[in-house]
Amino acid sequence: MTSDVERYDPTSFEPAHAQRWHDERTYSRSDLGGEGFYALTMFPYPSGDLHMGHAEIFSIHDAMVRHLRMTGRRVLNPIGWDAFGLPAENAARNRGADPKAWTYANIEEQRSTVVRLGYSFDWDRVLHTCDPEYYRWTQWLFVELFDAGLAYRREALVNWDPVDRTVLANEQVIDGRGERSGAVVQRIPRTQWFLRITDYADELLEGLDSIDWPDRVKNAQRNWIGRSEGAEVTFRVGDADGEEVLVYTTRPDTLHGATYFVFAPEHPIVADRMAADADYQAFVEEVASRSDVERVSGFGDDGDGRERGAGRAKRGLRLDFDVINPVTGASLPAYAADYVLMDYGTGAIMAVPAHDQRDLDFARQEGLPVRVVIQPSDGTELDETTMTEAYVGDGVTVNSGPYDGLDWRDTKERITADLQAKGVARATVNYRLRDWLVSRQRSWGPPIPVVHCPSCGEVPVPVEQLPVRLPDDLDFTVAGSPLDLHPTWKHDVACPSCDSEDAVRDVDTMDTFVDSSWYFLRFLDPTSVDEPWPVDVAGRWLPIDQYTGGVEHAVLHLLYSRFVVKAMRDRGRVDADEPFQALLNQGQVILGGAAMSKSKGNLVVPGEVYETYGADTLRGTMLFASAPEDDIDWADVSPAGMHKWLSRVWRLSVEHLARTDAGGLGDGDEGLAATLRRATAEAIVGASADYDGRKYNTAIAKMMTLTNAVLDATRDASRVPESAVHEALEALLPMLAPICPFITEELWGRFGYDTSIHLGGWPTADTSLLVDDEVEVVLQINGKVRGRITVAADADRDAMEAAAREALADQLTGEVRKVIVVPGKLVNLVVA
RNA sequence: GGCCCGGUGGCGGAGUAGGCAGACGCGAGGGCCUCAAAAGCCCUUGCCCUUCGGGGCGUGUGGGUUCGAAUCCCACCCGGGCUACCA
């Protein structure tokens, strides 16, 4: 079919609509009527322009938001920028950029792309975490936590980069080396600020049962919190001094199987006793030269080719004393070894090689004895001299004196009770979760609002003096913390408590995850100068109805935010137990099976797509490719195909308008009209259900089917049922609007409407068109399709069976033994 | 090692309170239109037979339950992700 009508040229009208939606604040009406819905998408980090991952998350989120708005919900849909962080500082160090100017330039670039792509955010609520108006309240949050006893300072072993002279986050240590300097990161003790997230360990665990999150994220948090039940048992050093040594074990039932004893290298008892021992000092130094990340998380190998994790080589040092087993009185040789960590449990373990793989590995390596105390219930005989795999399954206690013959679970219970009675053990619950280390020796972050006074100690800065501002003249060329080395900043303060001039500011800043742990609260009133957020408004909007973002934050941002909300609830600032009621983890955009990256040269950027095909095509391609949770391989998808469909929608619309301008809304062919009206009703019912289930790919498929139906109805120019075509298009356009907002807005105007399609309603189906008098029924013999017949829709079982027997009469060879009838669907004759 | 996803045409994917497998699209082949092309439109497209009526086989593999299994159960294979010396 040829036509002289105007061609689909999205770049001719998209930018104008985008700008108008932004300038007129089309979507800043969250105070309108309707049931409230807080929709949030993880705010971007401004490291450069928007990438395809951003485009995907925003396209999914925006389709959901626009659909909710059109179906009558009052949607709160804010956006901001997570604008503090290391890349700005690195740009300053490496290229001499001003971190503030660098950050705001990137924000502006991203903002204009977000506007251009038509994402319907509320532009009256924008925030940047690096604005003093924002970090003032991040500092307030810190003071609140400090007042609640949830922020404290203590010495800890941290990742120290000796070249850049700064502490690094675990994420900034790659293969044991600083990501910037390449220097081997050391473990050094340093006094740092922590937030007491462990106070909420149990509640953070239990709360997972009440929220609608993907299982993998919940499991990641469960594993991260790492609750375990066991016992703390008191051992004693086997010499005249005889200090007590606490051991945490989840298997007190294997106490009789302990054959040696291991301390973490830095354990105080060892450090104290071995202070003068040169071998020990060398050992500790060697262990410390390997980062905690390498030791605990196992990044890289040890240079000896061993795997990460449990199979790694273990380094140990025999100490010159023994430890006494409180149950047996046996003298256990003591070791310091790197496979025991100071900050889990008590930093010391009883080693039971027969029933713990790590202990067995070390025992074999050091030639230490193995003693079996649990005999496998399946009858397998364990051989102490040759076994290389520890037995950790069910079994019966052996070699354990009075406990012999008991099931291991009973032994565990009894032995714990017996030792508790003797005062040398108590049942305990242990967590893997550690307190959150939040201080950073960085300068593009919110300064920790504390003053250190020689007489008053740690004094929080009074709220009315916040924010503690970052100086504008930081020198990023210094080796070390620019804030610490600034000539005047840290001394230009008096103690808020006693006015002492000898007080100094805390020179650390907060982790960026503190900024993002509460931003969703600030969105409730981002310009307020009186309070961080209005308590009553928070009561109405929290928890957030739908949060959308990447799974990479499973145990970081998503855990920290839960902690902050619970802490603020306990301070009376929030009336909610959880921040995010529902969570959607969108898939990633990859290319040719691999993550996109500049260095790999396989980068597709949104600009290439929307400048060629328009923003609607970019958005539609992403949503049609797969379900929101699935990854999209850009090599497999077809923007050209999406563009072709949108061109067809465009052409059918403008041709229809041209015809009706000339001849009005004639009824055309009755049969064609009826077929099209039915297709319209089917599409509305189907696509609406898909939208409700956020299955945008199948919603698009149903809209394509409707488009094909319109095409069929308009093929013969002499019989076009214009009124039915009009109804079809006036249903199609609103349904397409959440996904492709531009073409639908443009055509809506051409259909004669002077209000935005996006603020209008959702189409409703005439379901009476979907009721059939007759239905097609599948006929089966022994479960195989052997024919189909048409019967009255309300035919009963007997009628269907009779019709089936008649239709299949000449195919029936044996006796019909059984008949299965599914009304309105199927008849299955079972033949002997 | 632990946890979590997946495995359906050449490709992306539809379809699971068990009931017509492959919706929709991409790609491919053929045709119309055109001087030609682009665009657009029409037809075909899981595999194998076929006398063109149709028949057989098909959802990672092997079992099982059932009148009937992509869907439920058991065992296994493969791919991906997260996590890991956590005592």
JSON list of N, CA and C in Angstrom, two decimals, chain A residues 323-346:
[
{"chain": "A", "resi": 323, "resn": "VAL", "atom": "N", "xyz": [46.81, -25.34, 75.12]},
{"chain": "A", "resi": 323, "resn": "VAL", "atom": "CA", "xyz": [45.53, -24.90, 75.68]},
{"chain": "A", "resi": 323, "resn": "VAL", "atom": "C", "xyz": [44.79, -26.13, 76.18]},
{"chain": "A", "resi": 324, "resn": "ILE", "atom": "N", "xyz": [44.13, -26.02, 77.33]},
{"chain": "A", "resi": 324, "resn": "ILE", "atom": "CA", "xyz": [43.48, -27.17, 77.96]},
{"chain": "A", "resi": 324, "resn": "ILE", "atom": "C", "xyz": [42.02, -27.26, 77.55]},
{"chain": "A", "resi": 325, "resn": "ASN", "atom": "N", "xyz": [41.61, -28.44, 77.10]},
{"chain": "A", "resi": 325, "resn": "ASN", "atom": "CA", "xyz": [40.21, -28.71, 76.78]},
{"chain": "A", "resi": 325, "resn": "ASN", "atom": "C", "xyz": [39.43, -28.88, 78.07]},
{"chain": "A", "resi": 326, "resn": "PRO", "atom": "N", "xyz": [38.44, -28.05, 78.32]},
{"chain": "A", "resi": 326, "resn": "PRO", "atom": "CA", "xyz": [37.72, -28.07, 79.61]},
{"chain": "A", "resi": 326, "resn": "PRO", "atom": "C", "xyz": [36.91, -29.35, 79.80]},
{"chain": "A", "resi": 327, "resn": "VAL", "atom": "N", "xyz": [36.63, -30.05, 78.77]},
{"chain": "A", "resi": 327, "resn": "VAL", "atom": "CA", "xyz": [35.83, -31.27, 78.90]},
{"chain": "A", "resi": 327, "resn": "VAL", "atom": "C", "xyz": [36.70, -32.47, 79.20]},
{"chain": "A", "resi": 328, "resn": "THR", "atom": "N", "xyz": [37.79, -32.61, 78.45]},
{"chain": "A", "resi": 328, "resn": "THR", "atom": "CA", "xyz": [38.63, -33.80, 78.59]},
{"chain": "A", "resi": 328, "resn": "THR", "atom": "C", "xyz": [39.85, -33.56, 79.43]},
{"chain": "A", "resi": 329, "resn": "GLY", "atom": "N", "xyz": [40.21, -32.27, 79.65]},
{"chain": "A", "resi": 329, "resn": "GLY", "atom": "CA", "xyz": [41.45, -31.96, 80.33]},
{"chain": "A", "resi": 329, "resn": "GLY", "atom": "C", "xyz": [42.67, -32.16, 79.47]},
{"chain": "A", "resi": 330, "resn": "ALA", "atom": "N", "xyz": [42.46, -32.53, 78.21]},
{"chain": "A", "resi": 330, "resn": "ALA", "atom": "CA", "xyz": [43.58, -32.77, 77.32]},
{"chain": "A", "resi": 330, "resn": "ALA", "atom": "C", "xyz": [44.31, -31.48, 77.01]},
{"chain": "A", "resi": 331, "resn": "SER", "atom": "N", "xyz": [45.61, -31.62, 76.76]},
{"chain": "A", "resi": 331, "resn": "SER", "atom": "CA", "xyz": [46.45, -30.49, 76.42]},
{"chain": "A", "resi": 331, "resn": "SER", "atom": "C", "xyz": [46.54, -30.40, 74.90]},
{"chain": "A", "resi": 332, "resn": "LEU", "atom": "N", "xyz": [46.04, -29.30, 74.36]},
{"chain": "A", "resi": 332, "resn": "LEU", "atom": "CA", "xyz": [45.99, -29.15, 72.90]},
{"chain": "A", "resi": 332, "resn": "LEU", "atom": "C", "xyz": [47.09, -28.21, 72.44]},
{"chain": "A", "resi": 333, "resn": "PRO", "atom": "N", "xyz": [47.92, -28.63, 71.45]},
{"chain": "A", "resi": 333, "resn": "PRO", "atom": "CA", "xyz": [48.94, -27.72, 70.94]},
{"chain": "A", "resi": 333, "resn": "PRO", "atom": "C", "xyz": [48.30, -26.48, 70.32]},
{"chain": "A", "resi": 334, "resn": "ALA", "atom": "N", "xyz": [48.83, -25.31, 70.64]},
{"chain": "A", "resi": 334, "resn": "ALA", "atom": "CA", "xyz": [48.23, -24.05, 70.17]},
{"chain": "A", "resi": 334, "resn": "ALA", "atom": "C", "xyz": [48.97, -23.50, 68.96]},
{"chain": "A", "resi": 335, "resn": "TYR", "atom": "N", "xyz": [48.19, -22.99, 68.02]},
{"chain": "A", "resi": 335, "resn": "TYR", "atom": "CA", "xyz": [48.75, -22.38, 66.81]},
{"chain": "A", "resi": 335, "resn": "TYR", "atom": "C", "xyz": [48.15, -20.99, 66.63]},
{"chain": "A", "resi": 336, "resn": "ALA", "atom": "N", "xyz": [48.88, -20.16, 65.89]},
{"chain": "A", "resi": 336, "resn": "ALA", "atom": "CA", "xyz": [48.27, -18.96, 65.31]},
{"chain": "A", "resi": 336, "resn": "ALA", "atom": "C", "xyz": [48.17, -19.27, 63.82]},
{"chain": "A", "resi": 337, "resn": "ALA", "atom": "N", "xyz": [47.00, -19.04, 63.23]},
{"chain": "A", "resi": 337, "resn": "ALA", "atom": "CA", "xyz": [46.86, -19.34, 61.80]},
{"chain": "A", "resi": 337, "resn": "ALA", "atom": "C", "xyz": [45.94, -18.33, 61.15]},
{"chain": "A", "resi": 338, "resn": "ASP", "atom": "N", "xyz": [46.21, -18.11, 59.86]},
{"chain": "A", "resi": 338, "resn": "ASP", "atom": "CA", "xyz": [45.45, -17.05, 59.17]},
{"chain": "A", "resi": 338, "resn": "ASP", "atom": "C", "xyz": [44.04, -17.49, 58.81]},
{"chain": "A", "resi": 339, "resn": "TYR", "atom": "N", "xyz": [43.73, -18.75, 59.00]},
{"chain": "A", "resi": 339, "resn": "TYR", "atom": "CA", "xyz": [42.37, -19.15, 58.64]},
{"chain": "A", "resi": 339, "resn": "TYR", "atom": "C", "xyz": [41.38, -18.90, 59.77]},
{"chain": "A", "resi": 340, "resn": "VAL", "atom": "N", "xyz": [41.88, -18.41, 60.88]},
{"chain": "A", "resi": 340, "resn": "VAL", "atom": "CA", "xyz": [40.98, -17.99, 61.95]},
{"chain": "A", "resi": 340, "resn": "VAL", "atom": "C", "xyz": [41.00, -16.46, 61.99]},
{"chain": "A", "resi": 341, "resn": "LEU", "atom": "N", "xyz": [39.81, -15.90, 61.97]},
{"chain": "A", "resi": 341, "resn": "LEU", "atom": "CA", "xyz": [39.67, -14.45, 61.83]},
{"chain": "A", "resi": 341, "resn": "LEU", "atom": "C", "xyz": [39.38, -13.81, 63.18]},
{"chain": "A", "resi": 342, "resn": "MET", "atom": "N", "xyz": [40.06, -12.70, 63.44]},
{"chain": "A", "resi": 342, "resn": "MET", "atom": "CA", "xyz": [39.90, -12.04, 64.74]},
{"chain": "A", "resi": 342, "resn": "MET", "atom": "C", "xyz": [38.50, -11.49, 64.93]},
{"chain": "A", "resi": 343, "resn": "ASP", "atom": "N", "xyz": [37.86, -11.09, 63.84]},
{"chain": "A", "resi": 343, "resn": "ASP", "atom": "CA", "xyz": [36.57, -10.42, 64.05]},
{"chain": "A", "resi": 343, "resn": "ASP", "atom": "C", "xyz": [35.36, -11.30, 63.77]},
{"chain": "A", "resi": 344, "resn": "TYR", "atom": "N", "xyz": [35.53, -12.60, 63.81]},
{"chain": "A", "resi": 344, "resn": "TYR", "atom": "CA", "xyz": [34.34, -13.44, 63.82]},
{"chain": "A", "resi": 344, "resn": "TYR", "atom": "C", "xyz": [34.39, -14.30, 65.07]},
{"chain": "A", "resi": 345, "resn": "GLY", "atom": "N", "xyz": [33.28, -14.48, 65.73]},
{"chain": "A", "resi": 345, "resn": "GLY", "atom": "CA", "xyz": [33.24, -15.27, 66.96]},
{"chain": "A", "resi": 345, "resn": "GLY", "atom": "C", "xyz": [34.15, -14.63, 68.00]},
{"chain": "A", "resi": 346, "resn": "THR", "atom": "N", "xyz": [35.05, -15.43, 68.58]},
{"chain": "A", "resi": 346, "resn": "THR", "atom": "CA", "xyz": [35.92, -14.91, 69.62]},
{"chain": "A", "resi": 346, "resn": "THR", "atom": "C", "xyz": [37.35, -14.78, 69.15]}
]
